Structures are given as C-alpha cells and as structure tokens.
Tab-separated table of C-alpha atoms and ligand atoms in Angstrom:
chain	number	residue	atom	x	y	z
B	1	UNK	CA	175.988	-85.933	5.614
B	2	UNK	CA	178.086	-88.281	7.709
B	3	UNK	CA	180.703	-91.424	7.624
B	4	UNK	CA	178.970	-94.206	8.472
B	5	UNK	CA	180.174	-97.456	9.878
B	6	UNK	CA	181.800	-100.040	8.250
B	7	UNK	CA	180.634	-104.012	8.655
B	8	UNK	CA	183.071	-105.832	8.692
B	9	UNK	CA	183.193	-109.268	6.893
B	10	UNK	CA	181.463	-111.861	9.805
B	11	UNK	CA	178.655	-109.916	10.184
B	12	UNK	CA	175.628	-111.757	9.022
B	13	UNK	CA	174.136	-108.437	7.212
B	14	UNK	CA	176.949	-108.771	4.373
B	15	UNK	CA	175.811	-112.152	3.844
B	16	UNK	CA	171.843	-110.871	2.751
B	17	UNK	CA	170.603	-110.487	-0.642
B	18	UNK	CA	169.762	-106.834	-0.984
B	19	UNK	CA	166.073	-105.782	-2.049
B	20	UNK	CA	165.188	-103.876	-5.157
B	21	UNK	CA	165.214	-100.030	-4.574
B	22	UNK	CA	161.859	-98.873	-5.953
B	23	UNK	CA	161.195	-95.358	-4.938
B	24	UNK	CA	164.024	-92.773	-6.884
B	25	UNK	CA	164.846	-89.354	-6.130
B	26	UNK	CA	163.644	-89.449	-2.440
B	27	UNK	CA	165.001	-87.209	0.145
B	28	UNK	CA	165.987	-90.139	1.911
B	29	UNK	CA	167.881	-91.856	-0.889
B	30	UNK	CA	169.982	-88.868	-1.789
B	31	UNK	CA	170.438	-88.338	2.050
B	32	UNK	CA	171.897	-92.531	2.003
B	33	UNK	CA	174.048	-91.756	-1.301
B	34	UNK	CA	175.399	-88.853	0.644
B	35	UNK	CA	176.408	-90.816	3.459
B	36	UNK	CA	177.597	-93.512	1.395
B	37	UNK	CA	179.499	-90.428	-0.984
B	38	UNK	CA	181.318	-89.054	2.338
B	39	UNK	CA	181.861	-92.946	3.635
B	40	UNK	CA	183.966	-93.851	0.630
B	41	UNK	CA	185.743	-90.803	0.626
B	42	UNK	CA	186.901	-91.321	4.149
B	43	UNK	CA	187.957	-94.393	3.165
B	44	UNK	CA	189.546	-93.747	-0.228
B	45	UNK	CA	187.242	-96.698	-1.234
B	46	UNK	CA	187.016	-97.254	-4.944
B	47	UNK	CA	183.676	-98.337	-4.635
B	48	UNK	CA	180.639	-98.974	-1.315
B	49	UNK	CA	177.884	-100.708	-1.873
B	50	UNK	CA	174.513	-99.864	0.691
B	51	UNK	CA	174.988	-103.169	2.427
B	52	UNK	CA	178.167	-102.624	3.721
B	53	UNK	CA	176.663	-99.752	5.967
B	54	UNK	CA	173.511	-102.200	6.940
B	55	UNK	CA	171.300	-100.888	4.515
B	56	UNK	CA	170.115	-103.873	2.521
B	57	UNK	CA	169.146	-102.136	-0.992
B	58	UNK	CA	170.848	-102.746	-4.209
B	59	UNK	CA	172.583	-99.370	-4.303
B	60	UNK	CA	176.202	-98.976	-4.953
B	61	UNK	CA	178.575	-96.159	-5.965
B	62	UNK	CA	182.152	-96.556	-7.429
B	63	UNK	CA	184.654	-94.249	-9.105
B	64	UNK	CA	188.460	-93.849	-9.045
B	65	UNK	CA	190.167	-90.719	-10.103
B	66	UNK	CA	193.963	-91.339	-8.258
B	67	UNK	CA	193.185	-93.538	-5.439
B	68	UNK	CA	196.387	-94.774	-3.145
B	69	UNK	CA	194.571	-97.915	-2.410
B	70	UNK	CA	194.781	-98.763	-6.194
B	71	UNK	CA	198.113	-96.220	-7.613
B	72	UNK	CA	198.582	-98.456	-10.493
B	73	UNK	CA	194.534	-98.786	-11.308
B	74	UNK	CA	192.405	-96.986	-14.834
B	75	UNK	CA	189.882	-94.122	-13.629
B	76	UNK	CA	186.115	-95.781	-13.766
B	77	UNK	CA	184.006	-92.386	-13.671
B	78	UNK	CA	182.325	-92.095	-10.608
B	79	UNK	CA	178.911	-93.824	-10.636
B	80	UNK	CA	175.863	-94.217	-8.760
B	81	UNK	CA	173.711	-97.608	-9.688
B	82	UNK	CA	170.786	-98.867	-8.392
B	83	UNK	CA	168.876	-102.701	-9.019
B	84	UNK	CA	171.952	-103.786	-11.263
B	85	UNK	CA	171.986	-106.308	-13.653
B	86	UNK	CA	174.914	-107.729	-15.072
B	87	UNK	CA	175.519	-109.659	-18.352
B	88	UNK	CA	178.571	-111.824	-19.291
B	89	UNK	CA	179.698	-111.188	-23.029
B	90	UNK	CA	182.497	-113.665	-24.010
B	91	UNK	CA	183.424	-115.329	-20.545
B	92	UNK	CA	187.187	-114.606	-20.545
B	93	UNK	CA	187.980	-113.951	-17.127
B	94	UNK	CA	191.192	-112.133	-15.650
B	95	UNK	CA	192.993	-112.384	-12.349
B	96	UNK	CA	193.822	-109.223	-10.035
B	97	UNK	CA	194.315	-107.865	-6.458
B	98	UNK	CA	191.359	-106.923	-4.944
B	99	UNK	CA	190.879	-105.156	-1.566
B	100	UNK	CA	187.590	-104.242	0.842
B	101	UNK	CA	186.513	-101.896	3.067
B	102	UNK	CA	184.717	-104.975	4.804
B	103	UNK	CA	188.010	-106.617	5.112
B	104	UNK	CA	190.500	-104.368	6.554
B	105	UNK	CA	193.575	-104.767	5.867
B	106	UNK	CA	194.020	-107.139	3.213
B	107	UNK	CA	194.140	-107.874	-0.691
B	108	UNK	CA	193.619	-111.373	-2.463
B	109	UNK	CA	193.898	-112.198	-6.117
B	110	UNK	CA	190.206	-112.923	-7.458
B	111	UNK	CA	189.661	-114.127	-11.189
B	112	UNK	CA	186.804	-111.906	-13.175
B	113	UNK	CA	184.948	-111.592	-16.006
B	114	UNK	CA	187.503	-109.309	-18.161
B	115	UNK	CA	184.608	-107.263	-20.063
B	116	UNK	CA	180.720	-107.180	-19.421
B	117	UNK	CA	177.532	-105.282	-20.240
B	118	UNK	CA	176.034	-103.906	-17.086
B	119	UNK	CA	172.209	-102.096	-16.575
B	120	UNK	CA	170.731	-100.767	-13.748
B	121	UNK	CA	169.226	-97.017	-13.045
B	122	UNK	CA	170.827	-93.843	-11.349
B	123	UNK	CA	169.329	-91.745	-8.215
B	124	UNK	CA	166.594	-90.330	-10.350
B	125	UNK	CA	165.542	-93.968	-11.826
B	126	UNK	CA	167.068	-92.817	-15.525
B	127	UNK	CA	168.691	-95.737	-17.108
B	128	UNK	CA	171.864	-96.640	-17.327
B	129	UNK	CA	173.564	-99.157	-20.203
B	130	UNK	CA	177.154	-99.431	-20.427
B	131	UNK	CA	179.833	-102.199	-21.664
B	132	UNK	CA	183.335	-102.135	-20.144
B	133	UNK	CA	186.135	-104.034	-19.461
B	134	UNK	CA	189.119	-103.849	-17.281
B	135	UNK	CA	189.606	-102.576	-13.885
B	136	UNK	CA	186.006	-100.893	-14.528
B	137	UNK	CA	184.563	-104.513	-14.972
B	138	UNK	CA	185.893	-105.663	-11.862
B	139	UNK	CA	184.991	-102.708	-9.751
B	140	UNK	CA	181.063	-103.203	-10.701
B	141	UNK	CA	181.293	-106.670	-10.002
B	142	UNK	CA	182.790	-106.517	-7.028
B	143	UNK	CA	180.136	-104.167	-5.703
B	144	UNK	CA	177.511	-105.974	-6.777
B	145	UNK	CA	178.186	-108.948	-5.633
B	146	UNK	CA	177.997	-107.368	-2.008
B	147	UNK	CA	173.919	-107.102	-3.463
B	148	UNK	CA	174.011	-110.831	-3.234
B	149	UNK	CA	175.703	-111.369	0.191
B	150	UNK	CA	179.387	-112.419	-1.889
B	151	UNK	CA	182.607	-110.840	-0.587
B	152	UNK	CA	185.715	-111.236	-2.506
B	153	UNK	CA	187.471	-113.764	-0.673
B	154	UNK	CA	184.647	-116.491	-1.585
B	155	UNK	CA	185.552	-115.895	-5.071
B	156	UNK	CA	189.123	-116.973	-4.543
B	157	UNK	CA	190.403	-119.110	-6.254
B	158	UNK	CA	194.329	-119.681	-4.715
B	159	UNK	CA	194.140	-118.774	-0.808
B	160	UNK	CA	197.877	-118.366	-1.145
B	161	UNK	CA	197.409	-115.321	-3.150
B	162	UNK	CA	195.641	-113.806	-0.174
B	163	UNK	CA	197.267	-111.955	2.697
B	164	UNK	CA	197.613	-108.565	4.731
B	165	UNK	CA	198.544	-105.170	2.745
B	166	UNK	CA	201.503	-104.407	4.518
B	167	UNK	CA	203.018	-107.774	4.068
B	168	UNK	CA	201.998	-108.505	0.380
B	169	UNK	CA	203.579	-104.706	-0.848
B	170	UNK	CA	205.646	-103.556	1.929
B	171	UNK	CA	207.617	-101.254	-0.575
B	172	UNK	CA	203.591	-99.300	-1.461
B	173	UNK	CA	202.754	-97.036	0.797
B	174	UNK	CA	199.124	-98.606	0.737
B	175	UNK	CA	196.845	-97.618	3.429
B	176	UNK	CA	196.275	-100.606	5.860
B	177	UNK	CA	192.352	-100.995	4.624
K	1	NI	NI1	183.892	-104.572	-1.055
C-alpha cells in the first residue's frame, strides 16, 4: 500500500494508449488497485486511471461519496474497471467543470456525452454492464479517455472557460488540485 506519484500533463506516458489487462485477480493487480485506492484518496480524486501513475493498462477506479473537489457533484459508487468499452446512446452531450489530478490546479468546462452504456470487467475479470448518465457519465469518460492518451483540456471546446481553481471559485474552498 502506498501513494504513488502523480504525472503530470507533459509527460509523454499520459499521451500512450494503454494495453488490455489480461491476467485478473493477481497479487500484483490488487497490490496496483491498492496503490491506485490510497493515491486517489490522498488526493480526494474522484476518479485515477493506471496511466496516470505510469502504468500503461486500461485500469481505472472512480467513486464520489462527498468529495470537496466536486461539493456540488451526484455520488457515482465507487468502481473498479478494467479493458472498458464505451457506447454512445442518443449523442446529446452536456457541458461541465472538470478538474485532474494530472493538471494541478485547474478546472475547464468540457462538453460530454450526457448518458452512455459502458462494459468492461472488475479485479476478478466478472463483468460489468451499466447505463448512466450525469456526473457518473462524465466521470467514466473522463477516466477512460486517459486509456487512450486524451486529457481533458484537448476536449475543450472554449479555452476561455479554462483557468486556475483559486481564480475561477475564489469564494469554494476547493483544494488547489
Ligand atoms: Ni484525469
């Protein structure tokens, strides 16, 4: 168990696509989810996907109970998700503020699919199937787009709407990250 580092958006290793995980319920996988558990804890992440700690598998977790980084945000139960695959139902997309613990700091308005259908398999390789929409849609595909070497501000749309924490909601007390 340990918090690992952090790469932080420049680093080519955020830019990879990640490889399919194909051995389940290793030590060595639970010992990784553990790291990447304690990680986003540290960071009162909503979500940490394996490439942000240089480990290029698709494996991401996500979850939000009450999370200062996101006061206003629905609870997504806390998930772990390996070799995702996501489907777009009706297209409608939806704007919100986004953050990253790969981009410290700061929070940028990024348009998203508003609902989706989502597969993948948890740390024992069981299946998972679920439809949602909201600020659950937008966490899973904002983690999974780290699989593919994406990070939120390429999916911009107004670079206005994009700025440091402290600045944008001075009157939150938002950690700085
Ligand atoms: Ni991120």
């Amino acid at each position: 168990m340990s918090v690992r580092e952090i790469l932080r958006m420049g680093d080519p290793r955020l830019l990879r696509v990640a490889e399919l995980v194909d051995r389940f319920d290793t030590p060595e996988l639970h010992a990784l989810i553990q790291d990447m558990r304690d990680t986003m804890a540290a960071e009162n992440g909503a979500g940490l996907a394996a490439p942000q700690i240089g480990v290029n598998q698709q494996l991401v977790i996500f979850g939000v109970e009450h999370n200062p980084r996101y006061p206003d945000a629905e609870q997504v139960p806390f998930t772990i998700l390996l070799n995702p695959t996501l489907y777009k139902l009706d297209g409608e997309m939806e704007d919100g503020w986004e953050g990253c613990l790969s981009v410290p700091g700061m929070r940028g308005v990024v348009p998203r699919f508003k609902r989706l259908r989502y597969t993948g398999v948890d740390a024992a390789g069981n299946p998972i199937d679920r439809t949602v929409e909201g600020f659950h849609a937008r966490v899973v595909q904002h983690e999974c787009d780290h699989l593919y070497g994406v990070l939120y501000p390429m999916r911009m749309k107004d670079m206005r709407q994009f700025g440091f924490t402290d600045v944008l909601f001075p009157d939150q007390d938002m950690p700085n990250d």
